[in-house]
Coordinates of C-alpha atoms in Angstrom, one line a residue:
K204 CA 159.5 12.9 -175.5
E205 CA 159.0 12.6 -179.2
D206 CA 155.3 13.4 -179.1
I207 CA 155.9 16.9 -177.6
P208 CA 155.9 19.5 -180.3
L209 CA 158.7 21.9 -180.6
L210 CA 156.4 24.9 -180.8
N211 CA 153.3 25.0 -178.7
K212 CA 150.4 26.7 -180.5
P213 CA 148.3 28.9 -178.3
R214 CA 144.8 27.7 -177.8
E215 CA 142.1 29.6 -179.5
S216 CA 140.2 31.6 -177.0
N217 CA 136.6 30.5 -176.4
N218 CA 135.8 33.8 -174.7
G219 CA 132.6 35.1 -176.3
F220 CA 133.5 38.7 -175.4
N221 CA 136.7 38.6 -177.3
R222 CA 134.9 37.2 -180.4
F223 CA 132.3 39.9 -180.1
C224 CA 135.0 42.7 -179.9
Q225 CA 136.7 41.2 -182.9
W226 CA 133.5 41.2 -184.9
I227 CA 132.8 44.8 -184.0
W228 CA 136.3 45.8 -185.0
Q229 CA 135.9 44.1 -188.4
K230 CA 132.5 45.7 -189.0
C231 CA 133.6 49.2 -188.0
F232 CA 137.2 49.5 -189.2
R233 CA 137.8 46.8 -191.8
K234 CA 137.9 48.3 -195.3
K235 CA 135.2 46.8 -197.5
E236 CA 136.5 44.6 -200.3
L237 CA 135.5 45.7 -203.7
T238 CA 134.4 42.9 -206.1
S239 CA 133.2 42.5 -209.6
R240 CA 129.5 41.9 -210.3
T241 CA 127.1 40.4 -212.8
I242 CA 123.8 42.2 -213.3
V243 CA 120.7 40.8 -214.8
I244 CA 119.0 43.3 -217.1
G245 CA 115.5 44.2 -215.7
K246 CA 116.1 42.9 -212.2
Q247 CA 117.5 44.5 -209.1
S248 CA 120.6 42.9 -207.7
T249 CA 120.1 40.7 -204.6
E250 CA 123.6 41.4 -203.3
K251 CA 124.2 44.3 -200.9
Y252 CA 126.2 47.2 -202.4
S253 CA 127.0 50.7 -201.2
P254 CA 123.9 52.9 -201.0
N255 CA 123.7 55.6 -203.6
V256 CA 124.3 58.5 -201.2
I257 CA 126.7 61.4 -201.6
R258 CA 128.2 62.6 -198.3
N259 CA 130.8 65.4 -198.1
Q260 CA 130.4 66.5 -194.5
K261 CA 133.5 66.6 -192.3
Y262 CA 131.6 66.0 -189.0
T263 CA 128.8 64.1 -187.4
I264 CA 126.8 65.0 -184.3
I265 CA 129.1 62.9 -182.2
T266 CA 132.5 63.9 -183.7
F267 CA 131.8 67.6 -184.3
L268 CA 132.9 69.0 -180.9
P269 CA 136.0 66.7 -180.4
K270 CA 137.3 67.2 -183.9
V271 CA 136.9 71.0 -183.9
L272 CA 138.5 71.3 -180.5
Y273 CA 141.4 69.1 -181.6
Q274 CA 141.9 71.2 -184.7
Q275 CA 142.0 74.4 -182.6
F276 CA 144.2 73.2 -179.8
K277 CA 146.8 71.6 -182.0
F278 CA 147.9 75.2 -182.7
F279 CA 150.4 76.6 -180.2
L280 CA 148.5 79.9 -180.0
N281 CA 145.3 78.4 -178.8
L282 CA 147.0 75.8 -176.5
Y283 CA 149.0 78.6 -174.9
F284 CA 145.9 80.6 -174.0
L285 CA 144.2 77.4 -172.7
L286 CA 147.1 76.7 -170.4
M287 CA 147.1 80.3 -169.2
A288 CA 143.4 80.2 -168.5
M289 CA 143.6 76.8 -166.7
S290 CA 146.3 78.1 -164.4
Q291 CA 143.9 80.5 -162.9
F292 CA 142.1 77.6 -161.2
V293 CA 145.2 77.3 -159.0
P294 CA 144.9 79.8 -156.1
E295 CA 148.7 80.3 -155.8
L296 CA 148.9 81.3 -159.5
R297 CA 145.7 83.4 -159.8
L298 CA 146.4 87.0 -160.8
G299 CA 142.9 88.3 -161.5
Y300 CA 139.3 87.3 -162.3
L301 CA 138.6 84.1 -164.3
Y302 CA 136.6 85.8 -167.0
T303 CA 139.6 87.9 -168.0
Y304 CA 141.3 84.8 -169.2
W305 CA 138.3 82.5 -170.0
G306 CA 136.1 85.1 -171.7
P307 CA 138.2 85.8 -174.8
L308 CA 139.1 82.1 -175.2
I309 CA 135.5 81.0 -175.0
F310 CA 134.5 83.7 -177.5
V311 CA 137.2 82.5 -180.0
L312 CA 136.1 78.9 -179.6
A313 CA 132.4 79.9 -180.0
V314 CA 133.1 81.8 -183.2
T315 CA 135.1 78.8 -184.6
L316 CA 132.4 76.3 -183.7
F317 CA 129.8 78.5 -185.2
R318 CA 131.8 78.9 -188.5
E319 CA 132.6 75.2 -188.8
G320 CA 129.0 74.3 -188.0
V321 CA 127.6 76.6 -190.7
D322 CA 130.1 75.3 -193.3
D323 CA 129.2 71.7 -192.5
I324 CA 125.5 72.4 -192.6
R325 CA 125.9 74.0 -196.0
R326 CA 127.7 70.9 -197.2
W327 CA 124.9 68.8 -195.8
Q328 CA 122.3 70.9 -197.7
R329 CA 124.2 70.5 -201.0
D330 CA 124.4 66.8 -200.5
E331 CA 120.7 66.6 -199.7
E332 CA 119.9 68.5 -202.8
V333 CA 121.9 66.0 -204.9
N334 CA 120.6 62.9 -203.1
S335 CA 116.9 64.0 -203.4
Q336 CA 117.0 64.7 -207.1
K337 CA 114.2 62.7 -208.9
Y338 CA 114.9 60.3 -211.7
K339 CA 112.7 58.0 -213.9
R340 CA 113.2 54.4 -213.1
L341 CA 111.8 51.7 -215.5
I342 CA 110.0 49.0 -213.6
R343 CA 107.7 46.0 -214.2
G344 CA 104.5 46.3 -212.2
K345 CA 102.7 43.5 -210.4
D346 CA 100.4 43.2 -213.4
H347 CA 103.5 42.7 -215.6
N348 CA 102.9 46.1 -217.2
I349 CA 106.1 48.2 -217.9
G350 CA 106.0 51.7 -216.6
T351 CA 108.2 54.4 -215.0
E352 CA 108.3 55.8 -211.5
Y353 CA 110.0 58.8 -210.0
V354 CA 112.6 58.0 -207.3
S355 CA 115.2 60.0 -205.6
S356 CA 118.8 59.5 -206.4
S357 CA 119.5 58.0 -203.0
K358 CA 117.0 55.2 -203.6
L359 CA 118.6 53.9 -206.7
K360 CA 120.3 50.4 -206.5
V361 CA 122.6 48.3 -208.6
G362 CA 120.6 46.8 -211.5
D363 CA 118.0 49.6 -211.8
L364 CA 117.1 50.9 -215.3
V365 CA 117.3 54.6 -215.1
L366 CA 116.3 57.2 -217.7
V367 CA 118.4 60.4 -217.7
E368 CA 117.0 63.3 -219.6
K369 CA 118.9 66.1 -221.4
D370 CA 120.8 68.5 -219.1
Q371 CA 120.3 66.1 -216.2
R372 CA 123.0 64.8 -214.0
V373 CA 123.8 61.1 -214.1
P374 CA 123.0 59.8 -210.6
A375 CA 125.3 56.7 -210.6
D376 CA 127.8 54.8 -212.8
M377 CA 125.7 53.2 -215.5
V378 CA 126.1 51.1 -218.7
L379 CA 124.4 52.8 -221.6
L380 CA 121.6 50.7 -223.1
R381 CA 119.5 53.0 -225.3
T382 CA 119.5 56.6 -226.5
T383 CA 117.2 58.7 -228.6
E384 CA 119.6 58.6 -231.5
K385 CA 119.2 55.8 -234.0
S386 CA 122.9 55.2 -234.0
G387 CA 122.9 54.8 -230.2
A388 CA 125.2 57.8 -229.8
C389 CA 124.9 60.2 -226.8
F390 CA 127.0 63.2 -225.8
V391 CA 127.8 63.9 -222.2
R392 CA 129.6 66.8 -220.4
T393 CA 132.3 65.6 -218.0
D394 CA 133.6 69.0 -216.7
Q395 CA 132.7 67.9 -213.1
M396 CA 135.0 64.9 -213.3
D397 CA 138.0 65.9 -215.5
G398 CA 137.6 69.6 -216.0
E399 CA 137.1 69.3 -219.8
T400 CA 134.3 71.4 -221.1
D401 CA 134.1 69.6 -224.4
W402 CA 131.4 67.0 -224.9
K403 CA 132.3 63.3 -224.9
L404 CA 130.7 60.7 -227.2
R405 CA 129.1 57.6 -225.6
L406 CA 127.6 54.6 -227.4
A407 CA 124.8 52.4 -226.4
I408 CA 125.0 48.6 -226.6
G409 CA 124.1 47.6 -230.1
D410 CA 121.7 44.7 -229.1
T411 CA 119.7 46.8 -226.7
Q412 CA 119.6 49.8 -229.1
K413 CA 118.0 47.7 -231.8
L414 CA 115.0 46.8 -229.7
D415 CA 111.7 48.2 -230.6
C416 CA 111.0 49.9 -227.4
D417 CA 112.2 50.2 -223.8
A418 CA 109.8 47.6 -222.6
R419 CA 111.5 44.9 -224.6
L420 CA 114.4 45.1 -222.2
F421 CA 112.4 43.0 -219.8
D422 CA 111.7 40.4 -222.4
I423 CA 115.3 39.5 -223.2
T424 CA 117.5 37.4 -221.0
A425 CA 120.8 39.3 -220.8
T426 CA 123.5 40.0 -218.2
I427 CA 126.2 42.6 -217.8
F428 CA 129.5 41.7 -216.2
A429 CA 131.3 44.7 -214.7
E430 CA 134.8 44.8 -213.2
K431 CA 135.4 45.7 -209.6
P432 CA 135.1 49.4 -208.9
Q433 CA 138.2 51.4 -210.1
R434 CA 139.3 55.0 -209.8
D435 CA 140.4 55.3 -213.4
I436 CA 137.7 57.2 -215.3
H437 CA 139.2 56.5 -218.7
S438 CA 138.9 52.7 -218.7
F439 CA 136.3 50.1 -218.1
I440 CA 136.2 46.3 -218.6
G441 CA 132.8 44.6 -219.0
T442 CA 130.8 42.1 -221.0
F443 CA 127.2 42.1 -222.3
R444 CA 125.9 38.6 -222.8
R445 CA 122.5 37.4 -224.1
Q446 CA 121.5 34.0 -223.0
D447 CA 118.6 33.7 -225.5
N448 CA 120.8 34.0 -228.6
G449 CA 124.3 33.4 -227.2
E450 CA 125.7 36.8 -228.3
E451 CA 128.5 38.3 -226.3
V452 CA 129.8 41.9 -226.6
S453 CA 132.8 43.4 -224.8
L454 CA 132.2 46.8 -223.2
D455 CA 134.6 49.7 -222.7
V456 CA 134.5 53.2 -221.4
E457 CA 132.5 54.4 -224.5
N458 CA 129.6 52.4 -223.3
T459 CA 129.4 54.0 -219.8
L460 CA 127.9 57.0 -218.1
W461 CA 129.8 58.0 -215.0
A462 CA 128.1 59.6 -212.1
N463 CA 128.1 63.5 -212.1
C464 CA 128.3 63.6 -215.9
V465 CA 125.5 65.5 -217.6
V466 CA 123.6 64.2 -220.6
A467 CA 124.1 66.9 -223.3
N468 CA 121.6 65.8 -226.0
G469 CA 118.6 63.6 -226.2
S470 CA 117.8 61.0 -223.5
A471 CA 119.8 58.0 -222.2
L472 CA 118.6 54.8 -220.6
G473 CA 121.2 52.9 -218.6
A474 CA 121.7 50.1 -216.1
V475 CA 123.2 51.0 -212.8
V476 CA 126.4 49.1 -212.1
Y477 CA 128.1 51.2 -209.3
T478 CA 126.5 53.3 -206.6
G479 CA 127.6 55.7 -203.8
A480 CA 131.1 55.2 -202.6
E481 CA 131.9 52.8 -205.4
T482 CA 131.3 55.3 -208.2
R483 CA 134.3 56.8 -210.1
S484 CA 133.6 60.3 -209.0
V485 CA 133.5 59.5 -205.2
M486 CA 136.5 57.2 -205.4
N487 CA 138.5 60.1 -206.9
N488 CA 137.4 62.5 -204.2
S489 CA 139.5 62.9 -201.1
Q490 CA 138.0 63.1 -197.7
P491 CA 137.1 66.6 -196.6
R492 CA 139.8 68.0 -194.4
S493 CA 140.3 71.1 -192.2
K494 CA 142.1 73.7 -194.2
V495 CA 144.6 76.1 -192.6
G496 CA 145.7 79.3 -194.2
L497 CA 149.2 80.6 -194.4
L498 CA 148.4 83.5 -192.2
D499 CA 147.4 81.1 -189.4
I500 CA 150.7 79.3 -189.7
E501 CA 152.7 82.5 -189.6
I502 CA 150.8 83.8 -186.5
N503 CA 151.4 80.4 -184.9
Q504 CA 155.2 80.7 -185.5
L505 CA 155.3 84.3 -184.2
T506 CA 153.5 83.1 -181.1
K507 CA 156.2 80.6 -180.4
L508 CA 158.9 83.3 -180.8
L509 CA 156.9 85.7 -178.5
F510 CA 156.5 82.8 -176.0
C511 CA 160.3 82.4 -175.9
A512 CA 160.6 86.1 -175.3
V513 CA 158.1 85.9 -172.4
V514 CA 160.1 83.0 -170.9
G515 CA 163.3 85.0 -171.3
L516 CA 161.8 88.1 -169.6
A517 CA 160.5 85.9 -166.7
F518 CA 163.9 84.4 -166.3
V519 CA 165.5 87.8 -166.1
M520 CA 163.0 88.9 -163.5
M521 CA 163.8 85.8 -161.5
C522 CA 167.5 86.5 -161.7
L523 CA 166.8 90.0 -160.3
K524 CA 164.6 88.7 -157.5
G525 CA 166.6 85.7 -156.7
F526 CA 165.9 81.9 -156.7
S527 CA 165.1 81.6 -153.0
G528 CA 161.8 80.0 -151.9
P529 CA 159.4 78.4 -154.3
W530 CA 161.1 80.0 -157.3
Y531 CA 159.2 77.9 -159.9
R532 CA 155.9 79.3 -158.7
Y533 CA 157.3 82.9 -159.0
M534 CA 158.7 82.0 -162.4
F535 CA 155.2 80.9 -163.7
R536 CA 153.6 84.0 -162.2
F537 CA 156.1 86.2 -164.1
V538 CA 155.1 84.2 -167.3
L539 CA 151.5 85.0 -166.5
L540 CA 152.2 88.7 -166.0
F541 CA 154.0 88.9 -169.3
S542 CA 151.4 86.8 -171.2
Y543 CA 149.7 90.0 -172.4
I544 CA 152.6 90.4 -174.9
I545 CA 150.8 87.7 -176.9
P546 CA 147.4 89.4 -177.4
I547 CA 144.4 87.0 -177.7
S548 CA 142.5 89.9 -179.4
L549 CA 144.6 89.1 -182.4
R550 CA 142.9 85.7 -182.7
V551 CA 139.5 87.3 -182.1
N552 CA 140.0 89.9 -184.8
L553 CA 141.3 87.3 -187.3
D554 CA 138.3 85.1 -186.9
M555 CA 135.9 88.0 -187.2
G556 CA 137.7 89.3 -190.3
K557 CA 137.5 85.9 -192.0
A558 CA 133.8 85.7 -191.4
F559 CA 133.3 89.2 -192.8
Y560 CA 135.4 88.5 -195.9
S561 CA 133.4 85.3 -196.6
W562 CA 130.1 87.2 -196.2
S563 CA 131.3 90.0 -198.5
M564 CA 132.4 87.6 -201.2
Q565 CA 129.1 85.9 -201.4
R566 CA 127.3 89.2 -201.8
D567 CA 129.6 90.9 -204.2
E568 CA 127.6 92.1 -207.2
E569 CA 130.6 91.9 -209.5
M570 CA 130.9 88.1 -208.7
P571 CA 127.3 86.8 -208.9
D572 CA 126.5 83.2 -207.7
T573 CA 129.8 83.0 -205.7
V574 CA 129.7 80.3 -203.0
V575 CA 132.3 80.3 -200.2
R576 CA 132.7 76.6 -199.4
C577 CA 135.4 77.2 -196.7
T578 CA 135.3 80.3 -194.5
T579 CA 138.6 79.5 -192.8
I580 CA 140.9 80.6 -195.6
P581 CA 139.3 83.4 -197.6
E582 CA 142.3 85.6 -197.1
E583 CA 144.5 83.2 -199.2
L584 CA 143.0 84.6 -202.4
G585 CA 144.8 87.9 -201.7
R586 CA 148.2 86.1 -201.5
I587 CA 148.2 84.6 -204.9
S588 CA 151.3 85.7 -206.9
Y589 CA 151.5 83.1 -209.6
L590 CA 148.7 81.1 -211.2
F591 CA 149.7 77.9 -212.9
S592 CA 147.4 76.3 -215.5
D593 CA 147.6 73.0 -217.4
K594 CA 146.5 74.6 -220.7
T595 CA 145.3 77.9 -222.1
G596 CA 141.7 76.7 -222.3
T597 CA 141.5 76.7 -218.5
L598 CA 142.1 80.4 -218.4
T599 CA 140.4 81.5 -221.6
Q600 CA 137.0 80.7 -223.0
N601 CA 138.5 77.7 -224.7
S602 CA 137.4 79.0 -228.1
M603 CA 139.6 78.4 -231.0
V604 CA 139.5 80.4 -234.3
F605 CA 140.8 79.3 -237.7
K606 CA 143.4 82.0 -238.7
R607 CA 145.4 80.8 -241.7
L608 CA 145.5 78.2 -244.4
H609 CA 148.9 77.6 -246.2
L610 CA 149.1 75.4 -249.3
G611 CA 152.7 75.9 -250.1
T612 CA 152.5 78.3 -253.0
V613 CA 149.7 80.4 -251.6
S614 CA 148.6 81.4 -248.1
Y615 CA 145.0 82.5 -247.1
G616 CA 144.4 84.6 -244.0
A617 CA 141.3 86.0 -242.3
E618 CA 141.2 88.9 -244.8
S619 CA 141.2 86.5 -247.8
F620 CA 138.8 83.9 -246.7
D621 CA 136.2 85.4 -249.0
Q622 CA 138.4 84.4 -251.9
V623 CA 138.4 80.9 -250.6
S624 CA 134.6 80.9 -250.5
D625 CA 134.3 82.3 -254.0
Q626 CA 136.8 79.8 -255.5
L627 CA 135.0 76.9 -253.8
K628 CA 131.7 78.1 -255.2
M629 CA 133.2 78.1 -258.7
T630 CA 134.4 74.6 -258.2
F631 CA 131.0 73.4 -256.9
C632 CA 129.2 75.1 -259.8
G633 CA 131.4 73.2 -262.3
T634 CA 133.6 76.0 -263.5
V635 CA 136.6 74.0 -262.3
E636 CA 136.4 70.3 -262.0
P637 CA 137.5 68.6 -258.7
T638 CA 140.5 66.4 -258.4
H639 CA 138.8 63.0 -259.0
N640 CA 137.4 64.2 -262.4
R641 CA 140.3 66.4 -263.5
N642 CA 141.0 66.1 -267.3
L643 CA 143.5 68.6 -268.6
S644 CA 141.9 70.2 -271.7
Q645 CA 143.5 72.3 -274.3
G646 CA 144.1 75.8 -273.0
S647 CA 146.6 78.3 -271.9
T648 CA 149.2 77.6 -269.2
S649 CA 147.8 80.3 -267.0
F650 CA 144.4 78.6 -267.0
K651 CA 146.1 75.3 -266.0
I652 CA 147.9 77.0 -263.1
R653 CA 144.7 78.7 -262.0
R654 CA 142.7 75.5 -262.1
S655 CA 145.5 73.7 -260.2
E656 CA 145.3 76.2 -257.3
Q657 CA 141.5 76.0 -257.1
T658 CA 141.6 72.2 -257.1
R659 CA 144.2 72.2 -254.4
L660 CA 142.2 74.6 -252.4
H661 CA 139.1 72.4 -252.9
D662 CA 140.9 69.3 -251.8
A663 CA 142.3 71.1 -248.7
V664 CA 138.9 72.4 -247.6
K665 CA 137.4 69.0 -248.2
A666 CA 140.1 67.3 -246.2
I667 CA 139.5 69.6 -243.3
A668 CA 135.8 69.0 -243.5
L669 CA 136.2 65.2 -243.5
C670 CA 139.1 64.5 -241.2
H671 CA 137.7 65.0 -237.7
N672 CA 135.5 63.5 -235.1
V673 CA 132.9 66.3 -234.9
T674 CA 129.2 65.6 -234.6
P675 CA 126.6 68.3 -235.5
V676 CA 123.8 68.4 -232.9
I677 CA 120.5 69.9 -234.0
E678 CA 118.2 71.5 -231.4
N679 CA 114.7 72.5 -232.4
N680 CA 113.4 75.8 -231.3
V681 CA 109.8 74.8 -231.9
Q682 CA 108.2 72.3 -229.6
G683 CA 106.6 69.3 -231.2
N684 CA 104.6 66.3 -230.1
I685 CA 106.4 64.1 -227.7
T686 CA 105.7 60.4 -227.8
D687 CA 104.8 58.3 -224.8
S688 CA 108.0 56.2 -225.1
P689 CA 110.7 57.7 -222.9
V690 CA 113.5 56.7 -225.2
E691 CA 112.1 56.5 -228.7
L692 CA 114.3 55.8 -231.7
R693 CA 114.2 59.4 -233.1
S694 CA 117.2 61.2 -234.5
E695 CA 118.0 64.8 -233.7
A696 CA 120.3 65.3 -236.7
D697 CA 118.5 63.5 -239.6
Q698 CA 117.2 65.6 -242.5
H699 CA 117.2 69.0 -240.7
Y700 CA 119.3 70.5 -243.4
I701 CA 117.7 68.5 -246.3
K702 CA 114.1 69.4 -245.7
E703 CA 113.3 72.9 -246.7
G704 CA 112.0 75.2 -243.9
L705 CA 113.4 73.3 -240.9
L706 CA 116.7 75.1 -240.9
S707 CA 115.1 78.3 -239.7
R708 CA 113.5 76.5 -236.8
S709 CA 116.7 74.5 -235.8
Q710 CA 120.0 75.5 -234.3
C711 CA 123.1 73.5 -235.2
T712 CA 126.0 73.2 -232.7
Y713 CA 129.1 71.2 -233.2
Q714 CA 130.4 68.9 -230.5
A715 CA 133.8 67.2 -230.3
S716 CA 136.5 66.2 -227.8
S717 CA 138.7 69.1 -228.9
P718 CA 137.9 72.8 -229.6
D719 CA 140.5 72.6 -232.4
E720 CA 138.3 70.3 -234.5
I721 CA 135.2 72.5 -233.9
A722 CA 137.1 75.5 -235.1
L723 CA 138.1 73.7 -238.3
V724 CA 134.6 72.5 -239.0
K725 CA 133.1 75.9 -238.4
W726 CA 135.6 77.4 -240.8
T727 CA 134.7 75.0 -243.6
E728 CA 131.0 75.9 -243.0
D729 CA 131.8 79.6 -243.3
V730 CA 133.6 79.1 -246.6
G731 CA 130.9 76.9 -248.1
L732 CA 131.3 73.3 -247.1
A733 CA 129.2 72.4 -244.0
V734 CA 129.0 69.1 -242.1
I735 CA 125.3 68.4 -241.7
K736 CA 125.2 64.8 -240.4
R737 CA 127.6 62.5 -238.8
D738 CA 127.2 59.1 -237.2
L739 CA 129.4 56.0 -236.7
T740 CA 129.3 54.9 -240.4
S741 CA 128.4 57.9 -242.5
L742 CA 129.1 61.6 -243.0
K743 CA 127.3 64.2 -245.1
L744 CA 128.5 67.5 -246.4
R745 CA 126.5 70.4 -247.9
T746 CA 128.1 72.6 -250.4
S747 CA 127.4 76.3 -250.9
T748 CA 125.2 75.4 -253.9
G749 CA 123.0 73.2 -251.8
D750 CA 124.3 69.8 -253.1
I751 CA 124.7 67.0 -250.6
L752 CA 128.0 64.9 -250.6
N753 CA 127.6 61.5 -249.0
Y754 CA 130.5 59.6 -247.6
T755 CA 130.9 56.2 -245.8
I756 CA 133.3 56.1 -242.9
L757 CA 135.3 52.9 -243.4
Q758 CA 137.9 53.3 -240.6
M759 CA 138.6 55.8 -237.8
F760 CA 141.9 56.3 -236.1
P761 CA 141.3 58.5 -233.0
F762 CA 143.8 61.0 -231.7
T763 CA 146.0 59.8 -228.8
S764 CA 148.7 61.5 -226.8
E765 CA 151.2 58.9 -228.0
T766 CA 150.6 59.2 -231.8
K767 CA 149.7 62.9 -231.8
R768 CA 147.6 62.4 -234.9
M769 CA 144.2 61.2 -236.0
G770 CA 143.0 59.7 -239.3
I771 CA 139.9 58.6 -241.2
I772 CA 139.3 56.5 -244.3
V773 CA 136.2 57.5 -246.2
K774 CA 134.5 56.4 -249.4
D775 CA 132.7 58.8 -251.7
L776 CA 129.4 57.3 -252.6
A777 CA 129.1 59.3 -255.8
T778 CA 132.4 58.3 -257.3
G779 CA 133.5 55.3 -255.3
D780 CA 136.8 56.9 -254.5
I781 CA 138.5 55.8 -251.2
T782 CA 140.6 58.4 -249.5
F783 CA 142.8 58.3 -246.4
Y784 CA 143.0 61.6 -244.5
L785 CA 145.5 62.2 -241.8
K786 CA 146.2 65.2 -239.6
G787 CA 148.4 65.9 -236.6
A788 CA 151.3 67.9 -235.1
D789 CA 153.9 69.1 -237.5
V790 CA 156.7 67.3 -235.7
V791 CA 154.9 64.0 -236.3
M792 CA 153.5 64.6 -239.8
S793 CA 156.8 65.9 -241.2
S794 CA 158.2 62.4 -241.2
I795 CA 155.0 60.9 -242.7
V796 CA 154.0 63.2 -245.6
Q797 CA 155.9 63.6 -248.8
Y798 CA 158.9 65.9 -248.3
T799 CA 158.4 69.6 -249.1
D800 CA 160.9 72.4 -248.5
W801 CA 158.3 74.8 -247.2
L802 CA 156.5 72.8 -244.5
E803 CA 158.9 73.1 -241.6
E804 CA 159.7 76.8 -242.4
E805 CA 156.0 77.8 -242.6
C806 CA 155.1 75.9 -239.4
G807 CA 157.9 77.7 -237.6
N808 CA 156.7 81.1 -238.8
M809 CA 153.1 80.4 -237.7
A810 CA 154.3 79.2 -234.3
R811 CA 156.4 82.3 -233.8
E812 CA 153.2 84.3 -234.4
G813 CA 151.5 82.4 -231.5
L814 CA 149.4 80.2 -233.8
R815 CA 148.7 76.5 -233.2
T816 CA 149.8 74.6 -236.2
L817 CA 148.2 71.5 -237.7
V818 CA 149.3 69.5 -240.8
V819 CA 146.6 67.8 -242.9
A820 CA 147.5 65.2 -245.5
R821 CA 145.7 62.9 -248.0
K822 CA 146.3 59.7 -249.9
N823 CA 144.0 58.1 -252.5
L824 CA 143.6 54.3 -252.0
S825 CA 142.6 51.8 -254.6
E826 CA 140.0 49.1 -253.8
D827 CA 142.7 46.4 -253.6
Q828 CA 144.9 48.5 -251.3
Y829 CA 142.1 49.1 -248.9
L830 CA 141.1 45.4 -248.8
E831 CA 144.7 44.4 -248.1
F832 CA 144.8 47.0 -245.3
E833 CA 141.4 45.7 -243.9
V834 CA 142.8 42.1 -243.8
C835 CA 145.9 43.3 -241.9
I836 CA 143.7 45.1 -239.4
F837 CA 141.6 42.0 -238.9
I838 CA 144.6 39.9 -238.3
L839 CA 146.0 42.4 -235.7
L840 CA 142.7 42.4 -233.8
M841 CA 142.5 38.7 -233.7

C-alpha cells in the first residue's frame, strides 16, 4: 500500500523511568556548555554560573577507596600478591597460615592508603586556604548607601565589584574598572600562570576611571559583554557599553585581571566575569592524576620476569614429578612454594623509604619552606641527568646587566662608564650642545671631533632612555594618611623626584615585561639620565644636573615575537622635535638602519663573548611626515 512508509520510525517511549535515567545522565555526565555573557555594572548576574571554588583533590569520600585500590592492583606486583593471598582460602592450595600472606599485603595497602589520604588532605587544606581568603566587595545597601563588605573568595559571583589590594591574589577573572593611578594603569604579577616573573601592565576602562569615586559606578547604566570562557590567557574579546551616553569601547587582554595574578602596585577595582571552573587558570590546569615513578615501573617489569622464572621452575618440578593425577593443582602449589622468589618485603621497604624521603625533604634546613606535594615519587629527583629550560631566566635570577655600548668608532665597557657619565654631565651643563641645537662654530678640527663623539654619546644614551616600555614605581617608606575611598585617584609616581625631600623617603623600582629593558633604564640612570615618570601619553627624564626633560608619547609599537623589535615616537616639549626610536635584534635591524660596515662584525664579536646584543636606531621626523604617518595609521585601523 502506498500509505505504508518505507522506514518505520520507532515510537518514542513514554516510560517515565527511561526519561528519568536520561535526565540523570545528562545532569551528571554531560559537559556544561560555555556561553558568552553580558554583565550589568553594579548588579549581580541572575544567571547561574560556576561557583568560585578551587578544588584540586583527587578523591572524594566515596571514590577514595576504589580509586586507590585500582591504582595499586593495576600493577602486576600487587596483583600477584593478591592472587597468592586469595589462593590460601582454597583448602587444597593452602600452604601455611593466612596471616603470612595477608599480613604483608594489608600492611602495604594500609601504608599506601595513609599516604594518599594525607596528600589529598593537604591539597584540601590548600584549597580551603585559597577559597576562604577575604576580599572587599562593593555593594549598595538597603538604604541605597554604597559600602564595602568582606566576603570569602568562594562567595564571589559573576557581576560582583571586587577591590583587590596590593600584593593580594586576584580571586576570579575580572575586567579592570578603576585603579589608584590617575592614568588607570596597574601592574600585576603573572608568575603563577605563565611562569614570567616580570610585571605586566593592565589598563582600566577609561569611562569608569574618569568617575569621581567608586560609588559613581552604581549611578551609571553600563554593561560589559564578555566572550565565552577560553583557555588562552593572552587574548580576550569584550565590549563596554554605556546606555546613558551611548559610548561603546572594545576590551582586550590589557583590560583584564586573570585569577591567580597578584596586584603589584596600588589597588584595583574590577567586575567579575568568570568564576571557578570557567577561569583561565583552572581551564589551563589538568585534572590531578596519580603519578608513578620510574622505579615502580622497573620493579613491576622485574616482577614479571621473576614470575616467568617461577612458572618455569614449577614446570620443571612437575616434569620431575610427573603429570599424573590433578597435575594442575600440584602445578599451582609449586608456584606458591616458589613465590618467595618475589619478596613482598621489597614493596614494604619501598613505601617506607618514600615516606621517609618526603619527611626529610620538608624538614631539610638547607631547603626552607619546601613542600612535598606528591609523596609517591620523591626518589625521581635523584634520577635527573639533564635539565631542560626554556630560557636562561628560569635557571638564573633573571637579572640582566648592561655591559657594553658601541658607537662604531668608540666602545664603552663597564670600566669606562664613568667617562660616559662625565661626558653626559658636560653636555647637560652646556659645555657641548646637544644634537638639536648643534651649530658648528669656528674652532679646531680636534674640538669638532670631540664634540661629535659627545653628541653621539648623548643621543645614544637618550635613545636608550626613551625607547622602552618601562614604568617607574615609587613606594613610600613613610606611612601617610589613607583616605576613606578604597580606590582614590592618587598617583604613586607623580612628583616624587621633583619635590625636594621626598626622594629620601621613597624607593623607585622599574617594572617592564622584559628584564632587558629594566637593565637598559637602570644603566641610563647610573650614567646620569633617569626615567622618573611614565604613563600612557608622557615620559619624564631627569638629568644629572637636576633638569627635567618632558616628552609626549605620540605612538607606541610594542615588541612581538614576529617583528622582534619595538619602537616609539616621542615629541620633545621643549624644542618641539619629533623623533622615532627603534630597537631590536641585530638580524632584523641590520636591514632597516643605514648601512655601516662595523655593525654586523661588532654584533658578532659581542655574541661570541656571550653577550646579548641589541641595536638601537633613531630618525628625526618633521611635522608633515608625522601627520602623514598618522593618517596612514588611521586608515589602516579603520
